[in-house]
Tab-separated table of C-alpha atoms in Angstrom:
chain	number	residue	atom	x	y	z
A	1	MET	CA	-248.874	-91.309	-85.410
A	2	SER	CA	-246.335	-93.485	-83.587
A	3	THR	CA	-242.835	-92.277	-82.815
A	4	PRO	CA	-240.143	-93.971	-84.912
A	5	ALA	CA	-237.688	-96.231	-83.131
A	6	PRO	CA	-234.290	-95.253	-84.532
A	7	ALA	CA	-231.227	-97.425	-84.126
A	8	VAL	CA	-228.591	-95.268	-82.407
A	9	VAL	CA	-224.945	-96.281	-82.137
A	10	ILE	CA	-222.716	-94.317	-79.738
A	11	LEU	CA	-218.962	-94.774	-80.169
A	12	GLY	CA	-217.182	-94.097	-76.893
A	13	GLY	CA	-218.259	-94.017	-73.272
A	14	GLY	CA	-217.028	-91.673	-70.596
A	15	THR	CA	-219.315	-89.047	-69.162
A	16	ALA	CA	-220.169	-87.571	-72.580
A	17	GLY	CA	-221.142	-90.896	-74.146
A	18	TRP	CA	-223.223	-92.056	-71.223
A	19	MET	CA	-224.923	-88.659	-70.849
A	20	THR	CA	-225.939	-88.973	-74.487
A	21	ALA	CA	-227.221	-92.510	-73.965
A	22	CYS	CA	-229.283	-91.485	-70.932
A	23	LEU	CA	-230.887	-88.494	-72.647
A	24	MET	CA	-231.710	-90.383	-75.845
A	25	ALA	CA	-233.063	-93.397	-73.962
A	26	GLN	CA	-235.373	-91.105	-72.042
A	27	ALA	CA	-236.496	-89.203	-75.156
A	28	TRP	CA	-236.998	-92.308	-77.302
A	29	PRO	CA	-237.920	-95.280	-75.092
A	30	ALA	CA	-238.493	-97.502	-78.128
A	31	ALA	CA	-235.150	-96.687	-79.735
A	32	ARG	CA	-232.446	-99.335	-80.046
A	33	ILE	CA	-229.452	-97.614	-78.477
A	34	THR	CA	-226.049	-99.283	-78.419
A	35	LEU	CA	-222.940	-97.815	-76.825
A	36	VAL	CA	-219.644	-99.300	-77.978
A	37	GLU	CA	-216.466	-98.594	-76.058
A	38	SER	CA	-213.068	-100.189	-75.830
A	39	PRO	CA	-211.835	-101.042	-72.324
A	40	GLU	CA	-208.314	-100.378	-73.624
A	41	ILE	CA	-208.947	-96.692	-74.370
A	42	GLY	CA	-208.797	-94.476	-71.307
A	43	ILE	CA	-210.960	-91.510	-70.388
A	44	VAL	CA	-209.391	-88.044	-70.336
A	45	GLY	CA	-211.458	-86.731	-67.422
A	46	VAL	CA	-209.728	-83.325	-67.147
A	47	GLY	CA	-212.586	-81.591	-65.383
A	48	GLU	CA	-214.283	-82.654	-62.186
A	49	GLY	CA	-216.707	-79.756	-61.927
A	50	SER	CA	-219.962	-78.651	-63.510
A	51	THR	CA	-222.286	-75.744	-64.065
A	52	PRO	CA	-225.849	-75.696	-62.621
A	53	GLN	CA	-227.169	-77.239	-65.848
A	54	LEU	CA	-225.979	-80.648	-64.622
A	55	ARG	CA	-228.446	-80.389	-61.770
A	56	ALA	CA	-231.240	-80.011	-64.338
A	57	PHE	CA	-229.842	-83.031	-66.208
A	58	PHE	CA	-230.105	-85.299	-63.173
A	59	ALA	CA	-233.546	-83.916	-62.365
A	60	ARG	CA	-234.668	-84.714	-65.900
A	61	LEU	CA	-233.548	-88.306	-65.426
A	62	GLY	CA	-235.238	-88.503	-62.032
A	63	ILE	CA	-231.952	-89.046	-60.181
A	64	ALA	CA	-231.769	-87.287	-56.810
A	65	ASP	CA	-228.510	-85.906	-55.420
A	66	ALA	CA	-228.441	-88.582	-52.723
A	67	ASP	CA	-228.751	-91.296	-55.383
A	68	TRP	CA	-225.503	-90.434	-57.139
A	69	MET	CA	-223.356	-87.940	-55.212
A	70	PRO	CA	-221.992	-90.330	-52.540
A	71	ALA	CA	-221.153	-92.896	-55.241
A	72	ALA	CA	-219.131	-90.286	-57.165
A	73	HIS	CA	-217.503	-88.659	-54.091
A	74	ALA	CA	-219.334	-85.496	-55.137
A	75	THR	CA	-219.577	-82.186	-53.309
A	76	TYR	CA	-221.647	-79.083	-53.901
A	77	LYS	CA	-220.371	-76.154	-55.920
A	78	ALA	CA	-221.701	-72.632	-55.339
A	79	GLY	CA	-219.333	-71.038	-57.845
A	80	ILE	CA	-215.695	-70.506	-58.797
A	81	ALA	CA	-213.249	-68.460	-56.739
A	82	PHE	CA	-210.652	-66.661	-58.875
A	83	GLU	CA	-207.440	-65.816	-57.063
A	84	GLY	CA	-204.449	-63.841	-58.294
A	85	TRP	CA	-205.888	-62.787	-61.654
A	86	SER	CA	-205.752	-59.061	-60.870
A	87	ASP	CA	-203.148	-56.849	-59.241
A	88	ARG	CA	-205.692	-54.197	-58.254
A	89	PRO	CA	-205.744	-53.654	-54.458
A	90	GLY	CA	-208.809	-55.287	-52.953
A	91	PHE	CA	-209.487	-57.362	-56.053
A	92	ASP	CA	-207.020	-60.218	-55.643
A	93	ARG	CA	-209.975	-62.604	-55.268
A	94	TYR	CA	-213.584	-62.781	-56.403
A	95	VAL	CA	-216.243	-65.457	-56.789
A	96	HIS	CA	-218.195	-66.128	-59.958
A	97	PRO	CA	-221.379	-67.336	-58.216
A	98	PHE	CA	-224.081	-69.564	-59.633
A	99	ALA	CA	-227.151	-67.358	-59.490
A	100	GLY	CA	-230.331	-68.127	-57.589
A	101	PRO	CA	-233.707	-66.461	-56.917
A	102	VAL	CA	-232.377	-64.336	-54.042
A	103	ASP	CA	-229.940	-62.687	-56.442
A	104	LEU	CA	-232.853	-61.210	-58.382
A	105	HIS	CA	-233.196	-58.815	-55.447
A	106	THR	CA	-229.514	-57.879	-55.176
A	107	GLU	CA	-228.311	-58.003	-58.785
A	108	PRO	CA	-229.849	-54.654	-59.814
A	109	GLY	CA	-227.948	-52.974	-56.983
A	110	PHE	CA	-224.707	-54.602	-58.102
A	111	HIS	CA	-225.088	-53.370	-61.670
A	112	ALA	CA	-226.071	-49.891	-60.466
A	113	TYR	CA	-223.048	-49.624	-58.164
A	114	ALA	CA	-220.690	-51.017	-60.822
A	115	LEU	CA	-221.995	-48.478	-63.337
A	116	ALA	CA	-221.655	-45.635	-60.828
A	117	ARG	CA	-218.087	-46.668	-60.056
A	118	ARG	CA	-217.203	-46.839	-63.746
A	119	GLN	CA	-218.619	-43.347	-64.122
A	120	GLY	CA	-216.277	-42.006	-61.453
A	121	ARG	CA	-218.085	-42.341	-58.123
A	122	ASP	CA	-216.372	-44.089	-55.244
A	123	VAL	CA	-218.958	-46.694	-54.254
A	124	PRO	CA	-218.394	-50.359	-53.306
A	125	ALA	CA	-218.633	-52.560	-56.388
A	126	HIS	CA	-216.821	-55.789	-55.564
A	127	PRO	CA	-219.248	-58.536	-56.673
A	128	ASP	CA	-218.729	-60.714	-53.582
A	129	ALA	CA	-220.712	-58.226	-51.496
A	130	PHE	CA	-223.886	-58.685	-53.535
A	131	PHE	CA	-224.636	-62.385	-54.125
A	132	LEU	CA	-225.802	-65.152	-51.818
A	133	ASN	CA	-223.635	-67.930	-53.262
A	134	SER	CA	-220.588	-65.706	-52.800
A	135	TRP	CA	-221.565	-65.426	-49.124
A	136	LEU	CA	-222.111	-69.183	-48.857
A	137	SER	CA	-218.747	-69.804	-50.506
A	138	THR	CA	-216.949	-67.526	-48.061
A	139	HIS	CA	-218.676	-69.092	-45.052
A	140	GLY	CA	-218.476	-72.754	-46.120
A	141	ARG	CA	-222.244	-73.263	-46.339
A	142	ALA	CA	-223.851	-75.758	-48.717
A	143	PRO	CA	-226.298	-74.211	-51.228
A	144	LEU	CA	-229.189	-76.228	-49.784
A	145	ALA	CA	-231.974	-74.101	-48.364
A	146	GLY	CA	-233.578	-75.019	-45.058
A	147	GLU	CA	-237.229	-76.028	-44.872
A	148	ASN	CA	-238.394	-72.527	-43.906
A	149	PHE	CA	-236.457	-70.726	-46.647
A	150	PRO	CA	-238.782	-69.946	-49.583
A	151	PHE	CA	-236.251	-70.232	-52.445
A	152	GLU	CA	-233.990	-72.929	-53.857
A	153	GLN	CA	-230.437	-71.831	-54.484
A	154	GLY	CA	-228.534	-72.475	-57.709
A	155	TYR	CA	-225.606	-74.860	-57.568
A	156	GLY	CA	-223.404	-77.227	-59.510
A	157	TYR	CA	-221.199	-80.106	-58.434
A	158	HIS	CA	-217.643	-81.357	-58.024
A	159	PHE	CA	-217.206	-85.083	-58.687
A	160	ASP	CA	-214.958	-87.929	-59.750
A	161	ALA	CA	-215.508	-87.968	-63.519
A	162	HIS	CA	-214.852	-91.702	-63.876
A	163	LEU	CA	-217.380	-92.569	-61.181
A	164	VAL	CA	-220.042	-90.277	-62.652
A	165	GLY	CA	-219.581	-92.141	-65.929
A	166	GLN	CA	-220.253	-95.396	-64.098
A	167	VAL	CA	-223.392	-93.981	-62.462
A	168	LEU	CA	-224.710	-92.882	-65.854
A	169	ARG	CA	-223.724	-96.204	-67.444
A	170	ASP	CA	-225.754	-98.121	-64.878
A	171	HIS	CA	-228.727	-95.819	-65.360
A	172	ALA	CA	-228.595	-96.097	-69.149
A	173	VAL	CA	-228.265	-99.882	-69.153
A	174	SER	CA	-231.178	-100.158	-66.721
A	175	HIS	CA	-233.238	-98.196	-69.251
A	176	GLY	CA	-232.529	-100.485	-72.174
A	177	VAL	CA	-229.224	-99.238	-73.592
A	178	THR	CA	-226.985	-102.038	-74.881
A	179	HIS	CA	-223.373	-101.805	-73.719
A	180	LEU	CA	-220.742	-103.451	-75.912
A	181	GLN	CA	-217.085	-103.565	-74.984
A	182	ARG	CA	-215.442	-103.771	-78.386
A	183	ARG	CA	-212.501	-102.160	-80.097
A	184	VAL	CA	-213.683	-100.469	-83.301
A	185	GLU	CA	-211.187	-100.723	-86.127
A	186	GLU	CA	-213.112	-99.114	-88.995
A	187	VAL	CA	-215.924	-96.704	-89.731
A	188	ALA	CA	-217.640	-97.665	-92.983
A	189	VAL	CA	-219.049	-94.744	-94.967
A	190	ALA	CA	-221.549	-95.304	-97.794
A	191	ALA	CA	-221.376	-93.652	-101.205
A	192	ASP	CA	-223.899	-91.015	-100.114
A	193	GLY	CA	-221.620	-89.865	-97.303
A	194	GLN	CA	-223.666	-91.452	-94.520
A	195	VAL	CA	-222.077	-93.716	-91.939
A	196	ALA	CA	-223.144	-97.285	-92.712
A	197	HIS	CA	-221.686	-99.268	-89.843
A	198	LEU	CA	-218.772	-99.714	-87.474
A	199	VAL	CA	-216.421	-102.669	-87.778
A	200	THR	CA	-214.849	-104.169	-84.659
A	201	GLU	CA	-211.452	-105.857	-84.475
A	202	ALA	CA	-213.265	-109.208	-84.579
A	203	GLY	CA	-215.007	-108.231	-87.844
A	204	GLU	CA	-218.410	-107.607	-86.271
A	205	ARG	CA	-220.528	-104.976	-88.010
A	206	ILE	CA	-222.593	-102.590	-85.906
A	207	ALA	CA	-225.146	-100.761	-88.029
A	208	GLY	CA	-227.503	-97.916	-87.130
A	209	ASP	CA	-229.577	-94.987	-88.341
A	210	LEU	CA	-227.743	-92.428	-86.217
A	211	PHE	CA	-224.131	-92.531	-85.064
A	212	VAL	CA	-222.847	-90.480	-82.140
A	213	ASP	CA	-219.130	-89.794	-82.055
A	214	SER	CA	-217.989	-89.710	-78.440
A	215	SER	CA	-214.542	-91.115	-79.182
A	216	GLY	CA	-212.585	-88.274	-77.580
A	217	PHE	CA	-209.964	-86.110	-79.244
A	218	ARG	CA	-209.405	-88.715	-81.971
A	219	ALA	CA	-212.956	-88.052	-83.266
A	220	ALA	CA	-212.935	-91.348	-85.175
A	221	ILE	CA	-216.230	-90.784	-86.992
A	222	ALA	CA	-216.679	-87.023	-87.395
A	223	GLN	CA	-213.123	-86.083	-88.269
A	224	GLY	CA	-211.548	-89.445	-89.039
A	225	ALA	CA	-214.167	-90.929	-91.366
A	226	LEU	CA	-216.272	-87.950	-92.451
A	227	GLY	CA	-213.466	-85.393	-92.635
A	228	VAL	CA	-215.238	-82.667	-90.663
A	229	ARG	CA	-212.917	-79.684	-90.320
A	230	PHE	CA	-211.570	-78.721	-86.896
A	231	LEU	CA	-211.504	-75.007	-86.049
A	232	PRO	CA	-208.772	-74.268	-83.475
A	233	PHE	CA	-209.052	-71.523	-80.870
A	234	ALA	CA	-205.290	-71.274	-80.349
A	235	ALA	CA	-205.128	-67.660	-81.545
A	236	ASN	CA	-206.800	-66.402	-78.366
A	237	LEU	CA	-206.765	-69.378	-75.989
A	238	PHE	CA	-203.102	-70.245	-75.529
A	239	ASN	CA	-203.310	-73.147	-73.086
A	240	ASP	CA	-202.834	-76.628	-74.539
A	241	ARG	CA	-201.507	-78.758	-71.669
A	242	ALA	CA	-202.408	-79.737	-68.122
A	243	VAL	CA	-200.700	-81.608	-65.313
A	244	THR	CA	-202.694	-83.070	-62.423
A	245	ILE	CA	-201.728	-84.247	-58.928
A	246	PRO	CA	-204.248	-85.354	-56.268
A	247	THR	CA	-203.898	-84.509	-52.585
A	248	PRO	CA	-205.802	-85.681	-49.482
A	249	ARG	CA	-209.210	-84.246	-48.661
A	250	ALA	CA	-209.131	-80.840	-46.996
A	251	ALA	CA	-210.046	-80.576	-43.306
A	252	ALA	CA	-213.023	-78.402	-44.245
A	253	THR	CA	-214.560	-78.991	-47.682
A	254	PRO	CA	-214.856	-75.779	-49.725
A	255	VAL	CA	-218.090	-75.179	-51.588
A	256	HIS	CA	-216.359	-73.759	-54.646
A	257	THR	CA	-213.687	-74.528	-57.203
A	258	THR	CA	-210.577	-72.391	-56.775
A	259	ALA	CA	-208.836	-71.127	-59.941
A	260	THR	CA	-205.493	-69.532	-59.066
A	261	ALA	CA	-203.409	-67.686	-61.643
A	262	LEU	CA	-199.817	-68.970	-61.827
A	263	THR	CA	-196.806	-67.923	-63.918
A	264	ASN	CA	-197.974	-69.359	-67.244
A	265	GLY	CA	-201.563	-70.427	-66.706
A	266	TRP	CA	-203.744	-71.289	-63.766
A	267	ALA	CA	-204.241	-74.032	-61.168
A	268	TRP	CA	-207.497	-75.622	-60.130
A	269	SER	CA	-208.376	-77.004	-56.719
A	270	ILE	CA	-211.515	-79.127	-56.667
A	271	PRO	CA	-212.781	-80.586	-53.370
A	272	LEU	CA	-214.192	-84.108	-53.347
A	273	THR	CA	-215.262	-86.197	-50.363
A	274	HIS	CA	-212.213	-88.477	-50.628
A	275	ARG	CA	-209.500	-86.220	-52.052
A	276	THR	CA	-208.752	-82.837	-53.595
A	277	GLY	CA	-208.200	-82.663	-57.332
A	278	ASN	CA	-205.385	-80.315	-58.360
A	279	GLY	CA	-204.169	-79.361	-61.798
A	280	TYR	CA	-202.176	-76.767	-63.687
A	281	VAL	CA	-203.483	-75.640	-67.081
A	282	PHE	CA	-200.707	-74.004	-69.090
A	283	SER	CA	-199.329	-73.231	-72.526
A	284	SER	CA	-196.477	-75.386	-73.812
A	285	ALA	CA	-195.324	-72.403	-75.887
A	286	TYR	CA	-194.343	-70.648	-72.655
A	287	LEU	CA	-193.637	-73.449	-70.182
A	288	SER	CA	-192.314	-77.005	-70.474
A	289	PRO	CA	-194.319	-79.873	-68.945
A	290	ASP	CA	-191.483	-80.603	-66.491
A	291	ALA	CA	-191.354	-76.985	-65.342
A	292	ALA	CA	-195.154	-76.946	-64.986
A	293	GLU	CA	-195.074	-80.068	-62.847
A	294	THR	CA	-192.351	-78.569	-60.668
A	295	GLU	CA	-194.355	-75.379	-60.199
A	296	LEU	CA	-197.472	-77.334	-59.257
A	297	ARG	CA	-195.569	-79.618	-56.893
A	298	THR	CA	-193.978	-76.615	-55.222
A	299	ARG	CA	-197.372	-74.987	-54.798
A	300	LEU	CA	-198.777	-78.164	-53.207
A	301	GLY	CA	-195.734	-78.826	-51.006
A	302	LEU	CA	-195.008	-82.049	-52.907
A	303	LEU	CA	-191.726	-81.198	-54.599
A	304	ASP	CA	-189.954	-84.276	-53.251
A	305	ALA	CA	-193.024	-86.420	-52.598
A	306	ASP	CA	-193.536	-89.767	-54.312
A	307	VAL	CA	-196.960	-88.788	-55.656
A	308	PRO	CA	-197.413	-89.433	-59.394
A	309	ALA	CA	-198.438	-86.658	-61.752
A	310	ARG	CA	-200.528	-87.096	-64.872
A	311	HIS	CA	-199.826	-85.027	-67.993
A	312	LEU	CA	-202.551	-84.258	-70.523
A	313	SER	CA	-202.671	-82.618	-73.941
A	314	MET	CA	-205.633	-80.480	-74.955
A	315	ARG	CA	-206.820	-79.586	-78.417
A	316	VAL	CA	-208.828	-76.421	-77.909
A	317	GLY	CA	-211.423	-75.557	-80.539
A	318	ARG	CA	-214.492	-77.116	-82.171
A	319	VAL	CA	-215.573	-79.008	-85.253
A	320	GLU	CA	-217.091	-76.930	-88.018
A	321	THR	CA	-220.380	-78.877	-87.918
A	322	SER	CA	-221.498	-80.948	-84.950
A	323	TRP	CA	-224.195	-82.736	-86.974
A	324	THR	CA	-222.783	-84.089	-90.231
A	325	GLY	CA	-224.720	-86.599	-92.305
A	326	ASN	CA	-226.087	-89.110	-89.820
A	327	CYS	CA	-223.375	-88.428	-87.249
A	328	LEU	CA	-223.569	-86.247	-84.147
A	329	ALA	CA	-220.272	-85.318	-82.475
A	330	VAL	CA	-220.292	-84.823	-78.699
A	331	GLY	CA	-217.722	-84.286	-75.963
A	332	LEU	CA	-214.082	-84.055	-76.970
A	333	ALA	CA	-214.933	-85.354	-80.447
A	334	GLN	CA	-216.983	-82.188	-80.901
A	335	GLY	CA	-214.635	-79.711	-79.303
A	336	PHE	CA	-213.007	-78.551	-76.114
A	337	ILE	CA	-212.686	-75.256	-74.325
A	338	GLU	CA	-210.278	-75.333	-71.424
A	339	PRO	CA	-211.868	-76.135	-68.050
A	340	LEU	CA	-211.685	-72.651	-66.501
A	341	GLU	CA	-215.475	-72.342	-66.197
A	342	ALA	CA	-216.204	-76.111	-66.195
A	343	THR	CA	-218.323	-75.953	-69.351
A	344	ALA	CA	-217.513	-79.359	-70.878
A	345	LEU	CA	-220.587	-81.245	-69.662
A	346	HIS	CA	-222.818	-78.228	-70.189
A	347	LEU	CA	-221.852	-78.269	-73.871
A	348	VAL	CA	-222.559	-81.999	-74.113
A	349	GLN	CA	-225.953	-81.535	-72.498
A	350	ALA	CA	-226.868	-78.550	-74.683
A	351	THR	CA	-225.777	-80.420	-77.802
A	352	VAL	CA	-227.720	-83.609	-77.120
A	353	GLU	CA	-230.872	-81.902	-75.876
A	354	GLY	CA	-230.791	-79.521	-78.846
A	355	PHE	CA	-230.262	-82.385	-81.269
A	356	ILE	CA	-233.180	-84.354	-79.829
A	357	ARG	CA	-235.464	-81.354	-80.323
A	358	ALA	CA	-234.194	-80.670	-83.847
A	359	TRP	CA	-234.369	-84.273	-85.036
A	360	GLU	CA	-237.859	-84.761	-83.652
A	361	ALA	CA	-239.076	-81.442	-85.104
A	362	GLY	CA	-237.850	-82.536	-88.520
A	363	GLY	CA	-239.580	-85.904	-88.332
A	364	PHE	CA	-236.274	-87.685	-87.644
A	365	ALA	CA	-234.837	-86.168	-90.794
A	366	PRO	CA	-232.074	-83.537	-91.192
A	367	THR	CA	-234.554	-80.724	-91.880
A	368	HIS	CA	-233.200	-78.508	-89.086
A	369	ARG	CA	-229.564	-79.583	-89.277
A	370	ASP	CA	-228.187	-76.237	-90.450
A	371	ALA	CA	-230.026	-74.285	-87.771
A	372	PHE	CA	-228.866	-76.747	-85.113
A	373	ASN	CA	-225.237	-76.503	-86.224
A	374	ALA	CA	-225.421	-72.714	-86.214
A	375	GLY	CA	-226.857	-72.737	-82.708
A	376	ILE	CA	-224.146	-75.023	-81.321
A	377	ALA	CA	-221.418	-73.002	-83.035
A	378	ARG	CA	-222.875	-69.847	-81.500
A	379	ARG	CA	-222.791	-71.446	-78.042
A	380	TYR	CA	-219.173	-72.552	-78.447
A	381	GLU	CA	-218.162	-69.093	-79.622
A	382	GLY	CA	-220.005	-67.486	-76.714
A	383	VAL	CA	-218.328	-69.721	-74.136
A	384	ARG	CA	-214.971	-69.113	-75.823
A	385	ASP	CA	-215.453	-65.340	-75.618
A	386	TYR	CA	-216.165	-65.500	-71.896
A	387	ILE	CA	-213.057	-67.617	-71.277
A	388	VAL	CA	-210.905	-65.368	-73.495
A	389	ALA	CA	-212.058	-62.362	-71.470
A	390	HIS	CA	-210.513	-63.840	-68.301
A	391	TYR	CA	-207.081	-63.670	-69.919
A	392	ARG	CA	-207.480	-60.555	-72.025
A	393	LEU	CA	-208.686	-58.497	-69.055
A	394	SER	CA	-206.172	-59.812	-66.527
A	395	ARG	CA	-203.889	-57.207	-65.017
A	396	ARG	CA	-200.998	-59.602	-64.393
A	397	THR	CA	-197.792	-58.468	-66.086
A	398	ASP	CA	-195.187	-60.642	-64.342
A	399	THR	CA	-194.470	-62.993	-67.279
A	400	VAL	CA	-194.470	-62.880	-71.080
A	401	TYR	CA	-197.415	-65.294	-71.017
A	402	TRP	CA	-199.655	-62.836	-69.198
A	403	ARG	CA	-198.438	-59.836	-71.180
A	404	ASP	CA	-199.164	-61.657	-74.456
A	405	ASN	CA	-202.624	-62.665	-73.246
A	406	ALA	CA	-203.464	-59.065	-72.362
A	407	GLY	CA	-201.872	-57.625	-75.490
A	408	HIS	CA	-203.378	-59.521	-78.418
A	409	ASP	CA	-206.338	-58.318	-80.464
A	410	GLU	CA	-207.749	-61.681	-81.570
A	411	LEU	CA	-211.179	-60.835	-80.194
A	412	SER	CA	-214.652	-61.363	-81.574
A	413	ASP	CA	-216.819	-58.347	-82.384
A	414	SER	CA	-219.117	-59.429	-79.550
A	415	LEU	CA	-216.347	-59.348	-76.951
A	416	LYS	CA	-214.955	-56.082	-78.268
A	417	ALA	CA	-218.395	-54.502	-77.952
A	418	LEU	CA	-218.776	-55.635	-74.332
A	419	MET	CA	-215.326	-54.358	-73.409
A	420	THR	CA	-216.073	-51.014	-75.062
A	421	CYS	CA	-219.374	-50.810	-73.196
A	422	TRP	CA	-217.712	-51.435	-69.847
A	423	PHE	CA	-214.770	-49.092	-70.232
A	424	THR	CA	-216.883	-46.237	-71.629
A	425	GLY	CA	-219.401	-46.369	-68.782
A	426	GLY	CA	-222.199	-47.966	-70.799
A	427	ASP	CA	-225.078	-50.187	-69.730
A	428	LEU	CA	-223.596	-53.701	-69.604
A	429	VAL	CA	-226.942	-55.371	-68.889
A	430	ALA	CA	-228.504	-53.820	-71.980
A	431	ALA	CA	-225.443	-54.649	-74.104
A	432	VAL	CA	-225.558	-58.347	-73.198
A	433	HIS	CA	-229.276	-58.575	-73.955
A	434	GLU	CA	-228.977	-56.614	-77.189
A	435	GLN	CA	-226.398	-59.114	-78.419
A	436	GLY	CA	-228.705	-62.000	-77.521
A	437	ILE	CA	-226.009	-63.831	-75.539
A	438	ALA	CA	-227.576	-63.796	-72.068
A	439	ASP	CA	-228.530	-67.466	-72.470
A	440	ILE	CA	-224.820	-68.339	-72.676
A	441	TYR	CA	-223.481	-66.022	-69.976
A	442	ALA	CA	-225.872	-63.626	-68.303
A	443	PRO	CA	-225.114	-60.006	-67.337
A	444	LEU	CA	-224.411	-61.191	-63.773
A	445	SER	CA	-221.529	-63.344	-65.023
A	446	TRP	CA	-220.075	-60.646	-67.244
A	447	GLY	CA	-220.425	-58.055	-64.489
A	448	CYS	CA	-218.694	-60.287	-61.939
A	449	LEU	CA	-215.778	-60.804	-64.328
A	450	PHE	CA	-215.222	-57.116	-65.102
A	451	ALA	CA	-215.873	-55.903	-61.566
A	452	GLY	CA	-214.113	-58.848	-59.941
A	453	TYR	CA	-210.886	-57.762	-61.652
A	454	GLY	CA	-211.375	-54.226	-60.300
A	455	LEU	CA	-211.556	-52.700	-63.769
A	456	PHE	CA	-212.590	-49.252	-62.584
A	457	PRO	CA	-211.118	-45.750	-62.974
A	458	GLU	CA	-208.141	-45.043	-60.761
A	459	ARG	CA	-209.295	-41.594	-59.636
A	460	LEU	CA	-212.747	-41.455	-58.138
A	461	ALA	CA	-214.885	-38.779	-56.570
A	462	PRO	CA	-215.915	-39.903	-53.062
A	463	THR	CA	-219.532	-41.009	-52.798
A	464	PRO	CA	-220.197	-42.710	-49.449
A	465	ALA	CA	-222.347	-45.833	-49.520
A	466	ASP	CA	-223.668	-47.838	-46.579
A	467	MET	CA	-223.444	-51.603	-47.308
A	468	THR	CA	-224.362	-52.813	-43.827
A	469	GLY	CA	-227.975	-53.452	-44.817
A	470	LEU	CA	-227.020	-55.695	-47.746
A	471	ALA	CA	-224.467	-57.581	-45.646
A	472	ALA	CA	-227.101	-58.193	-42.976
A	473	PHE	CA	-229.607	-59.364	-45.601
A	474	LEU	CA	-227.167	-61.905	-47.066
A	475	GLY	CA	-226.224	-63.040	-43.567
A	476	ARG	CA	-229.868	-63.648	-42.655
A	477	CYS	CA	-230.406	-65.601	-45.867
A	478	GLY	CA	-227.187	-67.544	-45.390
A	479	SER	CA	-228.107	-68.632	-41.876
A	480	ASN	CA	-230.766	-70.868	-43.451
A	481	PHE	CA	-228.116	-72.991	-45.197
A	482	PRO	CA	-226.214	-75.843	-43.485
A	483	ALA	CA	-222.457	-76.229	-43.279
A	484	HIS	CA	-221.157	-77.966	-46.395
A	485	ASP	CA	-219.507	-80.904	-44.615
A	486	ALA	CA	-222.596	-81.499	-42.484
A	487	ALA	CA	-224.787	-81.648	-45.596
A	488	LEU	CA	-222.422	-84.107	-47.284
A	489	ASP	CA	-222.209	-86.321	-44.210
A	490	ALA	CA	-225.994	-86.403	-43.817
A	491	MET	CA	-226.437	-87.426	-47.448
A	492	ALA	CA	-223.746	-90.116	-47.331
A	493	GLU	CA	-225.015	-91.898	-44.195
A	494	PRO	CA	-228.114	-93.551	-45.771
A	495	ARG	CA	-226.044	-94.645	-48.771
A	496	ALA	CA	-223.320	-96.125	-46.537
A	497	ALA	CA	-225.922	-98.055	-44.543
A	498	ALA	CA	-227.473	-99.383	-47.746
A	499	VAL	CA	-224.093	-100.548	-49.014
A	500	LEU	CA	-223.461	-102.424	-45.764
A	501	GLU	CA	-226.883	-104.082	-45.966
A	502	ASP	CA	-226.272	-105.153	-49.558
A	503	ALA	CA	-222.908	-106.609	-48.587
């Protein structure tokens, strides 16, 4: 039986739209895929970081790091360094590392020590002492194993979001996707509730079997035409604004994103090969945009500098159903959870890959639509819970913003159960697996968050522990990884030579 060749129409480009086009073109080579975007509508591009799932995405498309990273000014990302989120001595900074095979050998020790410390024994339990990517982050090493090292290390990326969109656009078009630059004025919906076609400002009709809404926060198809309900997360995720200011590239390129707690939110620092991306994510209920910009400028030493700032609004939450009728919502049209853990592209990837599986399994019919929608909602809620925990567990008390974040009780039953488990000395690993949420955030991630904040009893019975062996082990492993800047320079040189030859 031959595979049907559906006509797919994607409204909106950007990274989300072009990711969708690439994945669908690969899954359905015979499909007629058209992406329509208006050159007049800008791309939000708040985040310039990813989780390790993006590495799997490029591998699936057959695109090597060297084939896209130099073009997008990309750098490697071993994890996220959180600074200033806790006032506990010794816990002013911790890294949420992207796990790799080596961590399978050290993670059990971390959980055992964290449990012992929660049960009153004075043993070292700061997560940075246990994981290889935390070591690489501290020492500025790229997560690229040498030839003689038997394991690959997990990593994500930092990148220029606009340039990644261009890389994906070129890949999609080279694989048969039609790119139309049109301004869509109308979404025509048939009597049965299915999207019939799009209408451009010139009156052109663009019909299809499946429509993908990647139109950003305006959600022109899903919410605008089909009336899908939006479910806000404002009750427990307060931030709704961001201000960004770029600065020159750092002398030494970090191998992590830095997330620093400020008075009414947090600031990101994302290293690229040509600049550093900086931004302040905050709540307009507690801080005005002008005051946020001043705080960020002061932090960057740019208070009186003639460097423009960009202000962004964020609508945090998700649509009730991602797949409605013959429309799939992706990217900002589907939902948005603030960029603290850089989950935006992960959610796009999970949505599109899950949809492809569900649609194919149902014979290109909506047989599995309800199960798919439930699965995506579960993933959004799981990511939200992990982000909420960063604020709810913070020990900052210097402003009303932080006190309100730590004082509210708008928590899911899942998050409440994990917090209870931790603070009562329970088995966190078992609790995460019993809830079935390890595929969203694994016990390592939850443990690093709780332990990284230093959420342990104040009074402890002394129990000496020798950590020199573990430190030596991580050091021996880490010596097999090159300096981050050296790895980036080595990758960029062939690309630069090729560009000169083409010119």
